[in-house]
GROMACS .gro file of C-alpha atoms in nm:
model
  188
    1MET     CA    1  -1.601  -3.252  -5.074
    2PRO     CA    2  -1.804  -3.255  -4.748
    3SER     CA    3  -1.603  -3.171  -4.440
    4SER     CA    4  -1.578  -3.445  -4.177
    5GLU     CA    5  -1.684  -3.409  -3.806
    6PRO     CA    6  -1.407  -3.289  -3.582
    7LEU     CA    7  -1.244  -3.510  -3.322
    8VAL     CA    8  -1.397  -3.389  -2.999
    9VAL     CA    9  -1.164  -3.416  -2.680
   10GLY     CA   10  -1.313  -3.354  -2.362
   11VAL     CA   11  -1.078  -3.167  -2.133
   12ILE     CA   12  -1.078  -3.209  -1.736
   13PHE     CA   13  -0.813  -2.999  -1.606
   14PRO     CA   14  -0.772  -2.790  -1.272
   15ALA     CA   15  -0.856  -2.434  -1.286
   16LYS     CA   16  -0.487  -2.337  -1.263
   17LYS     CA   17  -0.413  -2.528  -1.587
   18ILE     CA   18  -0.723  -2.413  -1.761
   19ALA     CA   19  -0.590  -2.066  -1.831
   20ARG     CA   20  -0.322  -2.163  -2.052
   21LEU     CA   21  -0.578  -2.365  -2.275
   22GLN     CA   22  -0.828  -2.080  -2.323
   23GLU     CA   23  -0.724  -2.012  -2.675
   24VAL     CA   24  -0.779  -2.373  -2.791
   25LEU     CA   25  -1.112  -2.457  -2.607
   26ASN     CA   26  -1.421  -2.483  -2.827
   27VAL     CA   27  -1.216  -2.398  -3.134
   28GLU     CA   28  -1.199  -2.645  -3.413
   29GLU     CA   29  -0.855  -2.650  -3.567
   30ASP     CA   30  -0.677  -2.931  -3.754
   31GLY     CA   31  -1.004  -3.142  -3.727
   32VAL     CA   32  -0.994  -3.128  -3.342
   33ARG     CA   33  -1.202  -2.943  -3.087
   34PHE     CA   34  -1.116  -2.946  -2.739
   35VAL     CA   35  -1.433  -2.906  -2.503
   36LEU     CA   36  -1.384  -2.812  -2.132
   37ILE     CA   37  -1.560  -3.021  -1.888
   38ASP     CA   38  -1.637  -2.885  -1.554
   39LEU     CA   39  -1.612  -3.198  -1.331
   40GLU     CA   40  -1.702  -2.989  -1.002
   41ALA     CA   41  -2.029  -2.898  -1.164
   42ALA     CA   42  -2.116  -3.235  -1.278
   43THR     CA   43  -2.039  -3.432  -0.967
   44PRO     CA   44  -2.307  -3.493  -0.697
   45THR     CA   45  -2.184  -3.356  -0.355
   46GLY     CA   46  -2.201  -3.504  -0.012
   47ALA     CA   47  -2.041  -3.760   0.184
   48SER     CA   48  -2.305  -4.041   0.106
   49VAL     CA   49  -2.377  -4.003  -0.275
   50THR     CA   50  -2.572  -4.294  -0.396
   51ASP     CA   51  -2.512  -4.519  -0.708
   52PRO     CA   52  -2.828  -4.384  -0.866
   53GLU     CA   53  -2.715  -4.037  -0.795
   54LEU     CA   54  -2.378  -4.094  -0.984
   55GLU     CA   55  -2.555  -4.279  -1.271
   56ALA     CA   56  -2.773  -3.976  -1.316
   57ALA     CA   57  -2.477  -3.761  -1.302
   58ALA     CA   58  -2.295  -3.954  -1.569
   59GLN     CA   59  -2.597  -3.920  -1.774
   60ARG     CA   60  -2.594  -3.547  -1.751
   61PHE     CA   61  -2.226  -3.543  -1.788
   62ALA     CA   62  -2.272  -3.711  -2.147
   63ALA     CA   63  -2.581  -3.483  -2.245
   64ARG     CA   64  -2.406  -3.168  -2.112
   65ASN     CA   65  -2.066  -3.239  -2.326
   66GLY     CA   66  -2.198  -3.419  -2.615
   67PRO     CA   67  -2.030  -3.705  -2.783
   68LEU     CA   68  -1.679  -3.732  -2.692
   69ASP     CA   69  -1.418  -3.911  -2.908
   70ALA     CA   70  -1.138  -3.887  -2.624
   71LEU     CA   71  -1.084  -3.769  -2.265
   72LEU     CA   72  -0.776  -3.585  -2.164
   73HIS     CA   73  -0.752  -3.558  -1.782
   74LYS     CA   74  -0.546  -3.425  -1.489
   75LEU     CA   75  -0.702  -3.647  -1.206
   76ALA     CA   76  -0.374  -3.729  -1.025
   77HIS     CA   77  -0.486  -3.493  -0.748
   78ASP     CA   78  -0.836  -3.626  -0.696
   79MET     CA   79  -0.723  -3.966  -0.713
   80VAL     CA   80  -0.462  -3.931  -0.434
   81PHE     CA   81  -0.696  -3.727  -0.221
   82ALA     CA   82  -0.985  -3.974  -0.275
   83GLY     CA   83  -0.743  -4.255  -0.152
   84LEU     CA   84  -0.691  -4.045   0.162
   85GLY     CA   85  -1.053  -4.044   0.235
   86ASP     CA   86  -1.173  -3.715   0.058
   87GLN     CA   87  -1.533  -3.818  -0.047
   88SER     CA   88  -1.581  -3.528  -0.303
   89ALA     CA   89  -1.254  -3.620  -0.488
   90ALA     CA   90  -1.362  -3.987  -0.479
   91ASN     CA   91  -1.704  -3.886  -0.624
   92ARG     CA   92  -1.547  -3.699  -0.907
   93VAL     CA   93  -1.306  -4.008  -0.998
   94GLN     CA   94  -1.610  -4.243  -0.975
   95LEU     CA   95  -1.816  -4.026  -1.198
   96VAL     CA   96  -1.550  -4.031  -1.471
   97GLN     CA   97  -1.513  -4.402  -1.418
   98LEU     CA   98  -1.865  -4.449  -1.468
   99PHE     CA   99  -1.900  -4.237  -1.772
  100LEU     CA  100  -1.616  -4.422  -1.927
  101GLN     CA  101  -1.785  -4.748  -1.857
  102ARG     CA  102  -2.107  -4.616  -2.020
  103HIS     CA  103  -1.905  -4.497  -2.308
  104PRO     CA  104  -1.633  -4.745  -2.395
  105SER     CA  105  -1.578  -4.584  -2.738
  106VAL     CA  106  -1.414  -4.283  -2.556
  107ARG     CA  107  -1.053  -4.320  -2.563
  108VAL     CA  108  -0.870  -4.204  -2.265
  109VAL     CA  109  -0.527  -4.023  -2.277
  110ASP     CA  110  -0.339  -4.154  -1.966
  111PRO     CA  111  -0.575  -4.445  -1.864
  112ILE     CA  112  -0.699  -4.407  -1.506
  113ASP     CA  113  -0.543  -4.726  -1.373
  114SER     CA  114  -0.211  -4.615  -1.502
  115VAL     CA  115  -0.226  -4.276  -1.339
  116ARG     CA  116  -0.327  -4.427  -1.027
  117LEU     CA  117  -0.006  -4.633  -1.021
  118LEU     CA  118   0.191  -4.308  -1.117
  119THR     CA  119   0.069  -4.138  -0.831
  120ASP     CA  120   0.252  -4.353  -0.585
  121ARG     CA  121   0.608  -4.290  -0.630
  122HIS     CA  122   0.707  -4.597  -0.402
  123ALA     CA  123   0.485  -4.830  -0.633
  124VAL     CA  124   0.647  -4.689  -0.930
  125CYS     CA  125   1.000  -4.754  -0.805
  126LYS     CA  126   0.905  -5.108  -0.714
  127ARG     CA  127   0.756  -5.166  -1.043
  128LEU     CA  128   1.058  -5.030  -1.220
  129LYS     CA  129   1.295  -5.234  -1.009
  130SER     CA  130   1.113  -5.539  -1.084
  131MET     CA  131   1.121  -5.479  -1.449
  132GLU     CA  132   1.483  -5.403  -1.395
  133GLN     CA  133   1.562  -5.740  -1.231
  134ASN     CA  134   1.331  -5.935  -1.453
  135GLY     CA  135   1.445  -5.797  -1.788
  136ASP     CA  136   1.704  -5.885  -2.050
  137SER     CA  137   2.019  -5.713  -1.936
  138ARG     CA  138   2.137  -5.708  -2.303
  139THR     CA  139   1.842  -5.492  -2.412
  140GLN     CA  140   1.756  -5.312  -2.093
  141SER     CA  141   1.828  -4.935  -2.103
  142PHE     CA  142   1.753  -4.813  -1.763
  143LYS     CA  143   1.887  -4.865  -1.418
  144VAL     CA  144   1.659  -4.783  -1.107
  145PRO     CA  145   1.864  -4.605  -0.839
  146SER     CA  146   1.815  -4.718  -0.448
  147PHE     CA  147   1.481  -4.596  -0.295
  148TYR     CA  148   1.328  -4.624   0.048
  149GLU     CA  149   1.003  -4.542   0.189
  150VAL     CA  150   1.013  -4.396   0.506
  151GLY     CA  151   0.686  -4.392   0.696
  152THR     CA  152   0.805  -4.444   1.089
  153THR     CA  153   1.058  -4.283   1.293
  154ALA     CA  154   1.233  -4.626   1.318
  155GLN     CA  155   1.262  -4.630   0.941
  156PHE     CA  156   1.403  -4.282   0.927
  157GLN     CA  157   1.666  -4.366   1.193
  158LYS     CA  158   1.753  -4.682   0.998
  159LEU     CA  159   1.811  -4.472   0.707
  160GLN     CA  160   2.020  -4.223   0.885
  161GLU     CA  161   2.238  -4.525   1.015
  162GLU     CA  162   2.280  -4.620   0.643
  163VAL     CA  163   2.399  -4.288   0.582
  164ASP     CA  164   2.625  -4.262   0.855
  165THR     CA  165   2.789  -4.601   0.782
  166GLY     CA  166   2.827  -4.531   0.417
  167HIS     CA  167   2.574  -4.816   0.312
  168SER     CA  168   2.358  -4.527   0.155
  169ARG     CA  169   2.517  -4.239  -0.017
  170LEU     CA  170   2.422  -3.874  -0.022
  171PRO     CA  171   2.273  -3.684  -0.182
  172LEU     CA  172   1.916  -3.815  -0.098
  173ILE     CA  173   1.619  -3.695  -0.289
  174CYS     CA  174   1.316  -3.677  -0.049
  175LYS     CA  175   0.960  -3.671  -0.183
  176SER     CA  176   0.627  -3.735  -0.055
  177VAL     CA  177   0.494  -4.060  -0.178
  178GLU     CA  178   0.196  -3.899  -0.335
  179ALA     CA  179   0.300  -3.784  -0.681
  180CYS     CA  180   0.022  -3.501  -0.748
  181GLY     CA  181   0.187  -3.181  -0.662
  182ALA     CA  182   0.009  -3.146  -0.346
  183LEU     CA  183   0.179  -3.109  -0.008
  184ILE     CA  184   0.035  -3.439   0.173
  185GLY     CA  185   0.194  -3.534   0.484
  186VAL     CA  186   0.490  -3.301   0.457
  187THR     CA  187   0.585  -3.141   0.777
  188PRO     CA  188   0.837  -2.882   0.827
   0.00000   0.00000   0.00000
């Protein structure tokens, strides 16, 4: 009986995560082969990368990595930094999006638009609160705790007043809005 082709999964992970994957990369096991994609090397650099340069990079990306069946990525960090004006991060995200547009048969684990939402904690909380309020209370199995986005000194002072008057209770969990593991906008 002839063996079937393995399912090829392209992996785009930060360097610190790759060390844990070394033993499974480029090894076929149980009909699956994981292929490391070096997104840094594949992406054109510079502040003014043109569409033709990105298109050429997407073609090289496809040629270098061969046909992929699926793509597993950790692009949250790049997505957050792209939104904050980091052009290199924006180029990497654009390259992956262009590759996926040109190869619609590649399945994406964690679609980019879903990850984009999840990198903004406040947007996630608002979406969950909306689901909670519009859901069927008989079948709904979650409750969203109170949440605040504090972006100004005035908002911080208002939150302090709410805690002082008992309208908001301690403990408060304070996190950056960006959910990517980077310390952005956090001041001691």
